[in-house]
Coordinates of N, CA and C and ligand atoms in Angstrom, one line a residue:
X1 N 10.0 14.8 -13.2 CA 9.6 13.9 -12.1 C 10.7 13.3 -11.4
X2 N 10.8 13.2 -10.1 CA 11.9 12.5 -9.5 C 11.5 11.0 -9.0
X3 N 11.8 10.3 -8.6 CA 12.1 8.5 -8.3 C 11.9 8.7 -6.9
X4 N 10.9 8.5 -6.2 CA 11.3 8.1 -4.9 C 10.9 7.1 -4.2
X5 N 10.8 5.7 -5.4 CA 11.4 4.3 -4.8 C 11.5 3.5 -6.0
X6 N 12.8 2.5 -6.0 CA 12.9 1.9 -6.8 C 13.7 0.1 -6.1
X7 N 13.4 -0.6 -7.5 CA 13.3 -2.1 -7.0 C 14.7 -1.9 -8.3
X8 N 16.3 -2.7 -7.9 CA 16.9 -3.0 -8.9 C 17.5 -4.1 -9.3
X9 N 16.9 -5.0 -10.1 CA 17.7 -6.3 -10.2 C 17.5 -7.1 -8.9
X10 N 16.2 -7.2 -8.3 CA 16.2 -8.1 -7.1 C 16.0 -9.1 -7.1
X11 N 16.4 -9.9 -6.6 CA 15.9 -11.5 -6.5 C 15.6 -11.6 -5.1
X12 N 14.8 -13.1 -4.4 CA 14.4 -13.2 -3.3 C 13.8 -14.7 -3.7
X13 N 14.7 -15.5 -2.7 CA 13.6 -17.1 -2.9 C 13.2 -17.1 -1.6
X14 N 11.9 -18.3 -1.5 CA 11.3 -18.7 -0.4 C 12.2 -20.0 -0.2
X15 N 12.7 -20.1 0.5 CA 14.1 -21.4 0.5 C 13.9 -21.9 -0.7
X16 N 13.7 -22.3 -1.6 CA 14.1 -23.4 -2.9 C 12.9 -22.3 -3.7
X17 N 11.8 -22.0 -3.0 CA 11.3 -21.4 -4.4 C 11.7 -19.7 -5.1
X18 N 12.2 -19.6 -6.2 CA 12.6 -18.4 -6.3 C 10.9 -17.6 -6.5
X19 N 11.1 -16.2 -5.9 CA 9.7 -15.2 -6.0 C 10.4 -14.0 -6.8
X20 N 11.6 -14.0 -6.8 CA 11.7 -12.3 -8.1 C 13.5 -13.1 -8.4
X21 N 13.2 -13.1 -9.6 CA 14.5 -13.2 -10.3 C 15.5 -12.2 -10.9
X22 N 15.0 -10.7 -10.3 CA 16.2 -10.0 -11.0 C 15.0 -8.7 -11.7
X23 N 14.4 -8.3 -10.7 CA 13.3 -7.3 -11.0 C 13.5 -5.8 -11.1
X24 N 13.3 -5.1 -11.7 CA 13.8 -3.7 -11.8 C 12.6 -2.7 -11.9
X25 N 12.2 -1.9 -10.9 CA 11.2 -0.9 -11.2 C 11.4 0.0 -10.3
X26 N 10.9 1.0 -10.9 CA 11.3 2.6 -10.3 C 9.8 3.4 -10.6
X27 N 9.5 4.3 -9.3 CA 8.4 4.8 -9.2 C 9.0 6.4 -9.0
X28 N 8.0 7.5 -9.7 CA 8.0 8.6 -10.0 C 7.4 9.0 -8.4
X29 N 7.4 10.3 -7.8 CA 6.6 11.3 -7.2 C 5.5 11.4 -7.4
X30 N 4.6 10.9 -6.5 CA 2.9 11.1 -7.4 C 2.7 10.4 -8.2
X31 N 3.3 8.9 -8.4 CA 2.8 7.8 -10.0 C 1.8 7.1 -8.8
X32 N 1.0 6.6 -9.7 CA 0.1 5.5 -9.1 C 0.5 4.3 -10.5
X33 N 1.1 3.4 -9.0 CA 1.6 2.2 -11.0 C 0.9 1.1 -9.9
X34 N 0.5 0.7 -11.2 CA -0.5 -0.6 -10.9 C 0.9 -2.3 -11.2
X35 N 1.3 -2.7 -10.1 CA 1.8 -4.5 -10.1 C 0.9 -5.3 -10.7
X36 N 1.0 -5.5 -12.2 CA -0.2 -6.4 -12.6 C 0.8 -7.7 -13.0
X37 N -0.3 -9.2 -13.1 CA 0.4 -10.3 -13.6 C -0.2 -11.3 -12.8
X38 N 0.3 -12.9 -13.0 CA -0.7 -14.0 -12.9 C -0.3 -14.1 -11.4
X39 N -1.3 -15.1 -10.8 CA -0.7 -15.2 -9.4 C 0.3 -16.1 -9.4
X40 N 1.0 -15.8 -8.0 CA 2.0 -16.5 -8.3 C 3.3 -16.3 -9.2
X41 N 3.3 -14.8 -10.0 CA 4.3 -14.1 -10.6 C 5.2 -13.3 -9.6
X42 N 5.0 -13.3 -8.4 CA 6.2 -12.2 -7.4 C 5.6 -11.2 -7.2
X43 N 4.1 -10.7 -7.4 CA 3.8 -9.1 -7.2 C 4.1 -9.2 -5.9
X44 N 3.7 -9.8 -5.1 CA 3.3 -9.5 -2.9 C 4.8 -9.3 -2.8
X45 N 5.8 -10.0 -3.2 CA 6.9 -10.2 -2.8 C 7.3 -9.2 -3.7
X46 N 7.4 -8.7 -4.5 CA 8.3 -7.1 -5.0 C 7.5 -6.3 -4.0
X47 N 6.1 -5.9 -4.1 CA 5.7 -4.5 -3.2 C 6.6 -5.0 -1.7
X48 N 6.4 -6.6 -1.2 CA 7.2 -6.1 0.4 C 8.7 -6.0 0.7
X49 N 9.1 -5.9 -0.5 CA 10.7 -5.9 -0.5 C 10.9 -4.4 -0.7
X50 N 10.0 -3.3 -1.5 CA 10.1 -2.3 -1.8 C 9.5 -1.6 -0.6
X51 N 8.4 -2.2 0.3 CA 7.9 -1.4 1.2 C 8.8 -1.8 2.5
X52 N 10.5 -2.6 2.2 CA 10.9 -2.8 3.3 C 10.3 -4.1 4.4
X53 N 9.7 -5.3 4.3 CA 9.3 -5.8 4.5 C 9.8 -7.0 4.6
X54 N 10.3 -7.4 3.7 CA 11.4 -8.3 2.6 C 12.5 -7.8 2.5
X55 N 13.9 -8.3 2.9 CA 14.9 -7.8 2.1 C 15.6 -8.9 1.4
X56 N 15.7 -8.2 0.1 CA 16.2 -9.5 -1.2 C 17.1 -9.8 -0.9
X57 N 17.8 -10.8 -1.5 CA 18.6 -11.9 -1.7 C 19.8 -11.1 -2.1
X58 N 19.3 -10.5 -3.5 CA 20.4 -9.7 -4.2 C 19.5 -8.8 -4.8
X59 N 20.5 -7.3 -4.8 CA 19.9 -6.1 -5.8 C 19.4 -5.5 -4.7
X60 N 19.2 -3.6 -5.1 CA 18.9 -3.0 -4.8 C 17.8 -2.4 -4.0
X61 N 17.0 -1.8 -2.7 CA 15.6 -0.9 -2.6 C 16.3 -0.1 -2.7
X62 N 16.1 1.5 -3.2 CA 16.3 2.8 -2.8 C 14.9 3.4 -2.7
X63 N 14.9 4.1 -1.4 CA 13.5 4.8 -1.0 C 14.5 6.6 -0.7
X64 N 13.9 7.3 -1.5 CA 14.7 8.8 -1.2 C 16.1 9.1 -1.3
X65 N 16.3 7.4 -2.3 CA 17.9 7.7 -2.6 C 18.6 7.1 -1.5
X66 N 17.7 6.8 -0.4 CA 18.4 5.6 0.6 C 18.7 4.1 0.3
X67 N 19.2 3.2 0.7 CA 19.5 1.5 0.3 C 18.5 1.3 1.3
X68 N 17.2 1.2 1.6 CA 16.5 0.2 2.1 C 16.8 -1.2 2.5
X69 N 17.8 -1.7 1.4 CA 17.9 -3.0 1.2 C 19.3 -3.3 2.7
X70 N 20.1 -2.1 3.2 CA 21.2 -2.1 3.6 C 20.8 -1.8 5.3
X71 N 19.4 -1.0 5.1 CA 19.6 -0.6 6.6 C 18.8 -2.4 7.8
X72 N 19.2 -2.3 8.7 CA 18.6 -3.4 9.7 C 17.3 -2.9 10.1
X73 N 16.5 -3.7 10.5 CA 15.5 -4.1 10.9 C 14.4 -3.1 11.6
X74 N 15.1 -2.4 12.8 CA 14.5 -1.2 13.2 C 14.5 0.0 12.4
X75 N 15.4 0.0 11.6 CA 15.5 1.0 10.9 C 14.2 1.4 9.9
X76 N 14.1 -0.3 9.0 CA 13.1 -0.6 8.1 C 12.0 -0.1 8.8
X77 N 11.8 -0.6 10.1 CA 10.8 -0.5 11.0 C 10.1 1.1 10.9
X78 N 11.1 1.9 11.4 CA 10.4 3.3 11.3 C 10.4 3.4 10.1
X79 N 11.2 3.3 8.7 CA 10.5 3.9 7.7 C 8.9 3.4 7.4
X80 N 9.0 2.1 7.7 CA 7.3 1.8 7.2 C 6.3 2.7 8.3
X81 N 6.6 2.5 9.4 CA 6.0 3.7 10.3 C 5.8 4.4 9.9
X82 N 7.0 5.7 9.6 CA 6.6 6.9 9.6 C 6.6 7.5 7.8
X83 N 7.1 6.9 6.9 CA 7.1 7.4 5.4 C 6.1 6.3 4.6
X84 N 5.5 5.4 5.1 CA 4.8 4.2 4.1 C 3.5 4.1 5.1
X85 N 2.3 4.2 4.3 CA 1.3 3.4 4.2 C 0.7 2.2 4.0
X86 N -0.5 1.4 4.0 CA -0.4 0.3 3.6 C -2.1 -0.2 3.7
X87 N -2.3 -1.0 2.6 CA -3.9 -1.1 2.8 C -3.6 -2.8 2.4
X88 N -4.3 -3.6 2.8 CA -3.8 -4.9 2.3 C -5.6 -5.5 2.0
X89 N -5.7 -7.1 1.3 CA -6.7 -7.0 0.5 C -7.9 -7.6 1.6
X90 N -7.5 -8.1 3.1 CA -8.7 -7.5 4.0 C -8.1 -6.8 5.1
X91 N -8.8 -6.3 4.9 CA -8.3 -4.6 5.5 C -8.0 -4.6 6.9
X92 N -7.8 -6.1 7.7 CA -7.2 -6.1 8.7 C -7.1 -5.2 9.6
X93 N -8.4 -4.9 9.9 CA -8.4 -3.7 11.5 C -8.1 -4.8 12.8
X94 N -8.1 -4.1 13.6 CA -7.9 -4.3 14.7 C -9.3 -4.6 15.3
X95 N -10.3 -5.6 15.7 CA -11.5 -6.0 16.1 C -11.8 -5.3 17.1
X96 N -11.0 -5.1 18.5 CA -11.0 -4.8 19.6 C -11.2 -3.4 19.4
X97 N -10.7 -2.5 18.5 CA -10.4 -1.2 18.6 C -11.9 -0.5 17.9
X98 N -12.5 0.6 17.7 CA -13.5 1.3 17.5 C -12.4 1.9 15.8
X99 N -13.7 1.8 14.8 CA -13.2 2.6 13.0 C -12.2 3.4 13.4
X100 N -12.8 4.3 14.6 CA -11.6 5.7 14.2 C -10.1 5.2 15.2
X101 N -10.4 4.7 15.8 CA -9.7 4.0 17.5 C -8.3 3.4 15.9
X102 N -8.9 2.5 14.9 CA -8.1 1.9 13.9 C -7.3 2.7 12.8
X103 N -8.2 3.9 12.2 CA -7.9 4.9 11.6 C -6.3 6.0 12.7
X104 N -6.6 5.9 13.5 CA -6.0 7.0 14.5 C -4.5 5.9 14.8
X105 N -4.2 4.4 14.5 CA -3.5 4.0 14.8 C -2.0 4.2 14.4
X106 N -1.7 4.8 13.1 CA -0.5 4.9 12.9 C -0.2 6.2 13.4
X107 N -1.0 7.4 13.9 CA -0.4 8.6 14.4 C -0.2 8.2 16.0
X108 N -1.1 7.3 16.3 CA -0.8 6.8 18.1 C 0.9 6.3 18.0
X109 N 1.1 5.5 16.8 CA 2.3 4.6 16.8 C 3.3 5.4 16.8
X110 N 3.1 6.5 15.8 CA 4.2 7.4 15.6 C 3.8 8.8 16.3
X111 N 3.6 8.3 17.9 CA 3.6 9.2 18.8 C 3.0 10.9 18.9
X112 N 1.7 10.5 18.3 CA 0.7 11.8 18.4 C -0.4 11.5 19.4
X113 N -0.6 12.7 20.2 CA -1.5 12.5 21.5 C -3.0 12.4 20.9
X114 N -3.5 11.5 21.2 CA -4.7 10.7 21.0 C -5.8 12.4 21.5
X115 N -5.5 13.2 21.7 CA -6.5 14.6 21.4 C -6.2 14.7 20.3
X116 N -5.1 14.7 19.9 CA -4.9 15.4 18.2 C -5.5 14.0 17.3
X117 N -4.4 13.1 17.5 CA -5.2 11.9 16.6 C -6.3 11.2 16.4
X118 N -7.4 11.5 17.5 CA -8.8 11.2 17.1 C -9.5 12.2 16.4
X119 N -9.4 13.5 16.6 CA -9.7 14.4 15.4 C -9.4 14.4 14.4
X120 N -8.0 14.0 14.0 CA -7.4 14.0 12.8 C -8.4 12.6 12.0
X121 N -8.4 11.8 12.8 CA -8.8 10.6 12.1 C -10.3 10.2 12.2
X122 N -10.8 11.6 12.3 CA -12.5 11.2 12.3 C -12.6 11.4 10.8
X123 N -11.6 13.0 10.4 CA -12.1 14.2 9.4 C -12.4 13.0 8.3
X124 N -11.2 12.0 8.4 CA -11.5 10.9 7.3 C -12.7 10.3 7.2
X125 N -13.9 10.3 8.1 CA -14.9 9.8 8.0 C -16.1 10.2 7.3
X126 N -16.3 11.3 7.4 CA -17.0 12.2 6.3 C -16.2 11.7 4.5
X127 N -15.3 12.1 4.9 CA -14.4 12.4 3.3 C -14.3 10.9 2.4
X128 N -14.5 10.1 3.5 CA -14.5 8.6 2.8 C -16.1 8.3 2.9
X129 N -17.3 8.9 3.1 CA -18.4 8.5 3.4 C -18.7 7.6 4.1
X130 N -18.5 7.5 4.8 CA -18.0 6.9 6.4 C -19.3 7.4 7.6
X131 N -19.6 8.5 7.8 CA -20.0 9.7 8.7 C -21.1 8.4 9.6
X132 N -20.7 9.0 10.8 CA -21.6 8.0 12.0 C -21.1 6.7 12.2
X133 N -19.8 6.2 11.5 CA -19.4 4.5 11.8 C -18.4 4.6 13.1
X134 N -17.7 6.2 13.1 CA -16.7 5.8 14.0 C -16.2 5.0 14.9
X135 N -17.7 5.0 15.8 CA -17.5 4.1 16.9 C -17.9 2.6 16.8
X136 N -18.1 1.7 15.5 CA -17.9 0.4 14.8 C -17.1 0.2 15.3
X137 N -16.9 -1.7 15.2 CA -15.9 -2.3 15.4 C -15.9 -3.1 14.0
X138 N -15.0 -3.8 14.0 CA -14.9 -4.2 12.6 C -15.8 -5.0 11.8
X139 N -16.5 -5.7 13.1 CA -17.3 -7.0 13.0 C -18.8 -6.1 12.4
X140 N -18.9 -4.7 12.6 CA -20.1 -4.2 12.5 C -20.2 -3.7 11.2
X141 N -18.8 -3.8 10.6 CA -19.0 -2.7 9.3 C -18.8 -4.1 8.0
X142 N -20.0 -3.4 7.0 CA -19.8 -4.0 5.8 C -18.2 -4.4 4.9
X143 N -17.6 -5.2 4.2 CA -16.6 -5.2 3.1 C -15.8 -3.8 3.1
X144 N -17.2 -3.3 2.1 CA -16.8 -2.0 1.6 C -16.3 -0.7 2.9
X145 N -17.3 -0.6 3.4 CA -16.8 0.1 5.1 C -15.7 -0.6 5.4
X146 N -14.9 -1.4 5.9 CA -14.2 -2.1 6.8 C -13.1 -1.2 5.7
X147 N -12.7 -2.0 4.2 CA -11.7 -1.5 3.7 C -11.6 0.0 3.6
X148 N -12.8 0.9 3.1 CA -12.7 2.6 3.5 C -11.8 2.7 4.7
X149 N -12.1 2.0 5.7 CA -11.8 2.2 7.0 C -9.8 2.2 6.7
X150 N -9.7 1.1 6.7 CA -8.7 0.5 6.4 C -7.3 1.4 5.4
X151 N -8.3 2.0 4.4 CA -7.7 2.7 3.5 C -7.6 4.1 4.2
X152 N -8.5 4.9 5.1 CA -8.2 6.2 5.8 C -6.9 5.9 6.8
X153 N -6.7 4.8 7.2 CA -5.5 4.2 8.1 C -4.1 4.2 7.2
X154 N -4.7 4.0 6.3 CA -3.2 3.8 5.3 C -2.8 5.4 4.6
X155 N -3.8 6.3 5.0 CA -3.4 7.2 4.6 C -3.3 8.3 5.5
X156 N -4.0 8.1 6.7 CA -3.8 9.1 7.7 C -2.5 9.9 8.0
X157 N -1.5 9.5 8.1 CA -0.1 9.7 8.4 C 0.4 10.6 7.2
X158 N 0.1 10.6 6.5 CA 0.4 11.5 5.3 C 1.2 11.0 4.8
X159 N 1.3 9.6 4.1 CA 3.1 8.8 3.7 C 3.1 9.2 2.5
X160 N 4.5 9.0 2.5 CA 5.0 9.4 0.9 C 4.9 8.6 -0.3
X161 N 4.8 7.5 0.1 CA 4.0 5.8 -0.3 C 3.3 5.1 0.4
X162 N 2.2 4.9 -0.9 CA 1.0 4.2 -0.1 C 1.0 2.6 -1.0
X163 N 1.2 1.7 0.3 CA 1.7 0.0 -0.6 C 0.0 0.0 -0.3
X164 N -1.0 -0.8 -1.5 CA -1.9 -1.6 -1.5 C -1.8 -2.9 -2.0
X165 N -2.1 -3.7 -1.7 CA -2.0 -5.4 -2.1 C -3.5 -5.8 -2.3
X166 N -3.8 -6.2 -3.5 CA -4.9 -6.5 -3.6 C -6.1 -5.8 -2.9
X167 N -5.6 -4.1 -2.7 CA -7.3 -3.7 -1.9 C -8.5 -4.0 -2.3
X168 N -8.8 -4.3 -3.4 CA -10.3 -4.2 -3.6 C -10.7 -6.2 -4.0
X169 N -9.8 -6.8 -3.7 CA -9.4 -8.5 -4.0 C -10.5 -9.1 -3.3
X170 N -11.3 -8.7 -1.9 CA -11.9 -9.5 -1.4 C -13.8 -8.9 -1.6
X171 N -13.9 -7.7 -2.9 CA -15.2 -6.5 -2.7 C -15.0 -7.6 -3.7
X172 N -16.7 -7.1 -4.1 CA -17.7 -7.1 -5.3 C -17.3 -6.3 -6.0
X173 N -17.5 -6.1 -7.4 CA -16.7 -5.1 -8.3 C -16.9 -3.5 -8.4
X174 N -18.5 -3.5 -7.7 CA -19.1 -2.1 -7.8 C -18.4 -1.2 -6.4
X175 N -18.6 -2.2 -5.7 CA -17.8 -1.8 -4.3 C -16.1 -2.0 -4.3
X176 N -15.5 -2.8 -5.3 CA -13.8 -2.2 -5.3 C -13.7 -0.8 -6.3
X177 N -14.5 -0.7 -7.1 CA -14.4 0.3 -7.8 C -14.6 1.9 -7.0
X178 N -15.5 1.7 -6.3 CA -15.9 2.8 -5.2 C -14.4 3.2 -4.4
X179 N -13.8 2.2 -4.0 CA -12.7 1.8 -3.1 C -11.7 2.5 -3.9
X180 N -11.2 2.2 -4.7 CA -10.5 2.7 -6.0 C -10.5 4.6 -6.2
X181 N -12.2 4.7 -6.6 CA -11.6 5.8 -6.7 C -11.3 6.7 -5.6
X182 N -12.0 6.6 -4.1 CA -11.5 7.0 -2.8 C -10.2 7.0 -3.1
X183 N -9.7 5.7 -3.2 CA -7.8 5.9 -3.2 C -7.1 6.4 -3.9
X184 N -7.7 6.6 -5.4 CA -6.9 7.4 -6.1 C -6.7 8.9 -6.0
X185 N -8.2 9.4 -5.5 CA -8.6 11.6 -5.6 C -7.8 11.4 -4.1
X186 N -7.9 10.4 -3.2 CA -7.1 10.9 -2.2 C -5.6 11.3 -1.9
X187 N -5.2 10.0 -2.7 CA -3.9 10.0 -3.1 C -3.3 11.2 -3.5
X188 N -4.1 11.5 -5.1 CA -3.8 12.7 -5.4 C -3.8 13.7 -4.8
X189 N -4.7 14.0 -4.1 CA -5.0 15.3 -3.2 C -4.0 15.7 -2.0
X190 N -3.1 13.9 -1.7 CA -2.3 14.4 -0.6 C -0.6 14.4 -1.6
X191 N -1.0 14.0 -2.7 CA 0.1 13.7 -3.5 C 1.3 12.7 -3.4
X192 N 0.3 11.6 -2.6 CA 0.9 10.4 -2.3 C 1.3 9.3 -3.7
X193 N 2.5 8.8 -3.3 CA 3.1 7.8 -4.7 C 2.5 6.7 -4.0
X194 N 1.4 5.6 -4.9 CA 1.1 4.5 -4.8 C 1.3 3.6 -5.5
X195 N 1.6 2.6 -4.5 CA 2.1 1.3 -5.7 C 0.8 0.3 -5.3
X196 N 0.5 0.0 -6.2 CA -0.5 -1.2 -6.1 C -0.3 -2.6 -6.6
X197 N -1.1 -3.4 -6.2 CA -0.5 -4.9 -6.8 C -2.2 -5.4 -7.2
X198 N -2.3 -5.8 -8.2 CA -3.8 -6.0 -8.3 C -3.7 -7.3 -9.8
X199 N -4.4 -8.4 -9.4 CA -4.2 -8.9 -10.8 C -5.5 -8.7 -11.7
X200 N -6.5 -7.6 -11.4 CA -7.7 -7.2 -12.0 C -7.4 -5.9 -13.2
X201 N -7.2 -6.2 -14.8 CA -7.2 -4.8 -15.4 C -8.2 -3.9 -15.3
X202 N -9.6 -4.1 -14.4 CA -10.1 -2.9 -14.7 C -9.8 -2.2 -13.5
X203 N -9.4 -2.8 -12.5 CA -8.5 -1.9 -10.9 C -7.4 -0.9 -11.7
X204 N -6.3 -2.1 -12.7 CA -5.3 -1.6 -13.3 C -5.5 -0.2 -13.4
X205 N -6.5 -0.3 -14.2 CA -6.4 1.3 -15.2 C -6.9 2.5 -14.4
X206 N -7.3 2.3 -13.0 CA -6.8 3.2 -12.7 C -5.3 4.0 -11.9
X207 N -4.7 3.4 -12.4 CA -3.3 3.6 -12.3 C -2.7 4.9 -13.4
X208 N -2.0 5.4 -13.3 CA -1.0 5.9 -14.1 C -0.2 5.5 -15.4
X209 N 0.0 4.1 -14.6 CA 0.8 3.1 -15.6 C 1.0 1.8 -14.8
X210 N 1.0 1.2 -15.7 CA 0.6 -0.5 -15.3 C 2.1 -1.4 -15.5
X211 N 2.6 -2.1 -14.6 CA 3.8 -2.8 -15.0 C 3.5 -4.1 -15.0
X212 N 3.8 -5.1 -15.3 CA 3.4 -6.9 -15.5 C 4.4 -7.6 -15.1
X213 N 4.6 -8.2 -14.1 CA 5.4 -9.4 -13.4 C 5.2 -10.5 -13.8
X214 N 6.2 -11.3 -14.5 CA 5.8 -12.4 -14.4 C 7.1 -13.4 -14.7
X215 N 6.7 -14.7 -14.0 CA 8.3 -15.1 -13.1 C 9.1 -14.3 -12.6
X216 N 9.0 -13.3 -11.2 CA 9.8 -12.8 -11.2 C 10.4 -11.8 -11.5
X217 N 9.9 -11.4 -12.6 CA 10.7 -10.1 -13.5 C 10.2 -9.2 -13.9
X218 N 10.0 -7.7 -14.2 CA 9.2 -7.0 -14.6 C 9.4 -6.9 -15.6
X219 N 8.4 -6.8 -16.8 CA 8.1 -6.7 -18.4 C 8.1 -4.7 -18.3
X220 N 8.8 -5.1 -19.7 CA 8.7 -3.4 -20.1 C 7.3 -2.8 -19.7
X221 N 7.5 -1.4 -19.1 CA 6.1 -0.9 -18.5 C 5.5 -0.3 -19.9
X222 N 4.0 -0.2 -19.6 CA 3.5 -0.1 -20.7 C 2.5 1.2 -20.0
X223 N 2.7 2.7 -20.7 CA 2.3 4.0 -20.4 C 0.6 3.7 -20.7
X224 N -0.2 4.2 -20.2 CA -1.3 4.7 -20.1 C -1.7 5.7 -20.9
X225 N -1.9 5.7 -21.8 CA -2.7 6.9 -22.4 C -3.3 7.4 -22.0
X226 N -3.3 8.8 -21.8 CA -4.2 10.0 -20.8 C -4.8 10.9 -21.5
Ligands
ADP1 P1 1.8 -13.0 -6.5 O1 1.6 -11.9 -5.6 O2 2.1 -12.6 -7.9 O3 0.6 -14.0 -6.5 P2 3.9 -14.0 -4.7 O4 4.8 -12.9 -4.7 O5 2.9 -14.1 -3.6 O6 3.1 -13.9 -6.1 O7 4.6 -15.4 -4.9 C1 5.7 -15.6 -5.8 C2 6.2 -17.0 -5.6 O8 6.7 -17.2 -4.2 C3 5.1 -18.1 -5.8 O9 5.8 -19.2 -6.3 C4 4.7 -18.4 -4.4 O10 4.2 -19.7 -4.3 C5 5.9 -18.2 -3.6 N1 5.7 -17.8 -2.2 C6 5.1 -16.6 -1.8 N2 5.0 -16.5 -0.5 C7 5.6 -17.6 0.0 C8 5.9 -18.1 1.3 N3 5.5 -17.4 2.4 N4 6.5 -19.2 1.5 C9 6.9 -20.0 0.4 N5 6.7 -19.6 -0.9 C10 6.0 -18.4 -1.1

């Protein structure tokens, strides 16, 4: 398996408060690793320093063997564009825009003509059980719908990492679990590497492998038995 992102020895404070003290984690091709730990342990702040979001204080990103941590701002910019995903824990559509209008937004951004991109980003409607919302607005769709929604957005582009932050943090448990496994047979299917941040073990497990933050630091990862 090859590495194609890793966090090394990072630190990052909020002016006086430190959020990672020297964090080290490295993700496989195709891992789904679950960010577990208390709130307030640095998970938001490791995934946005590794999704380029954040750049630390000290220590290393590498994304494909690149320093993340080195390039400027536009740069960061197209990588999250066009190689990163992202589902966050409300699924933040765009109100104004119609399900698929939201879904179709990162192929609009990264310059695909809205004939190809609304097709492309219906097919997700069916596949997520979705079929007939397209034309919702956000305000129309349930939790569960809004985040599906949310989640075909974070995957439509085909990224090579998909950052989620607490996706399923604002469902009911029947309905994040639903959420969950959407994201994972998807994932798989497109052979997307996902990092997740979740402080729920039963989200955890479905992960790959589970790493634990706390103050700061990542605790030896602990494999999953399969
Ligand atoms: P977690 O995701 O594990 O709950 P965070 O990464 O959000 O933890 O936060 C780590 C630490 O950084 C906490 O002490 C938190 O209070 C602080 N922190 C997070 N975001 C901010 C911010 N925008 N401004 C100031 N402090 C912050």
């Amino acid at each position: 398996m090859s590495v194609v992102i890793e966090a090394r020895d990072v630190t990052f404070a909020f002016g006086q408060t430190p959020a990672l003290r020297g964090a080290t984690i490295s993700v496989d091709t195709g891992e789904i690793v679950a960010i577990m730990g208390p709130s307030g342990s640095g998970k938001s702040t490791l995934l946005h320093c590794l999704a380029g979001i954040l750049v630390p204080d000290s220590g290393e990103i590498l994304f494909d063997g690149a320093r993340v941590d080195a390039m400027d701002e536009s740069r960061r910019s197209s990588l999250r564009r066009d190689r990163f995903g992202f589902v966050f824990q409300f699924g933040q559509l765009v109100p104004e825009l119609t399900a698929v209008e939201n879904v179709a937004l990162p192929l609009l951004l990264g310059g695909v003509h809205r004939r190809q991109a609304l097709p492309k980003a219906s097919a997700w409607f069916a596949r997520l059980g979705l079929d007939g919302l397209e034309q919702r607005r956000s305000g129309e769709l349930s939790g569960g719908q809004a985040q599906r929604v949310a989640l075909a957005r974070g995957l439509v582009a085909e990224p090579q990492v998909l950052f989620a932050d607490e996706p399923t943090g604002a469902l009911d448990s029947l309905t994040g679990e639903q959420v969950m496994d959407l994201l994972v047979s998807a994932a798989r299917e497109q052979g997307t590497t996902v990092v997740l941040v979740t402080h729920e073990a039963r989200i955890a497990a479905y992960a790959d492998r589970e790493v634990m933050v706390r103050d700061g630091r990542v605790n030896a990862p602990e494999r999953i038995a399969s």
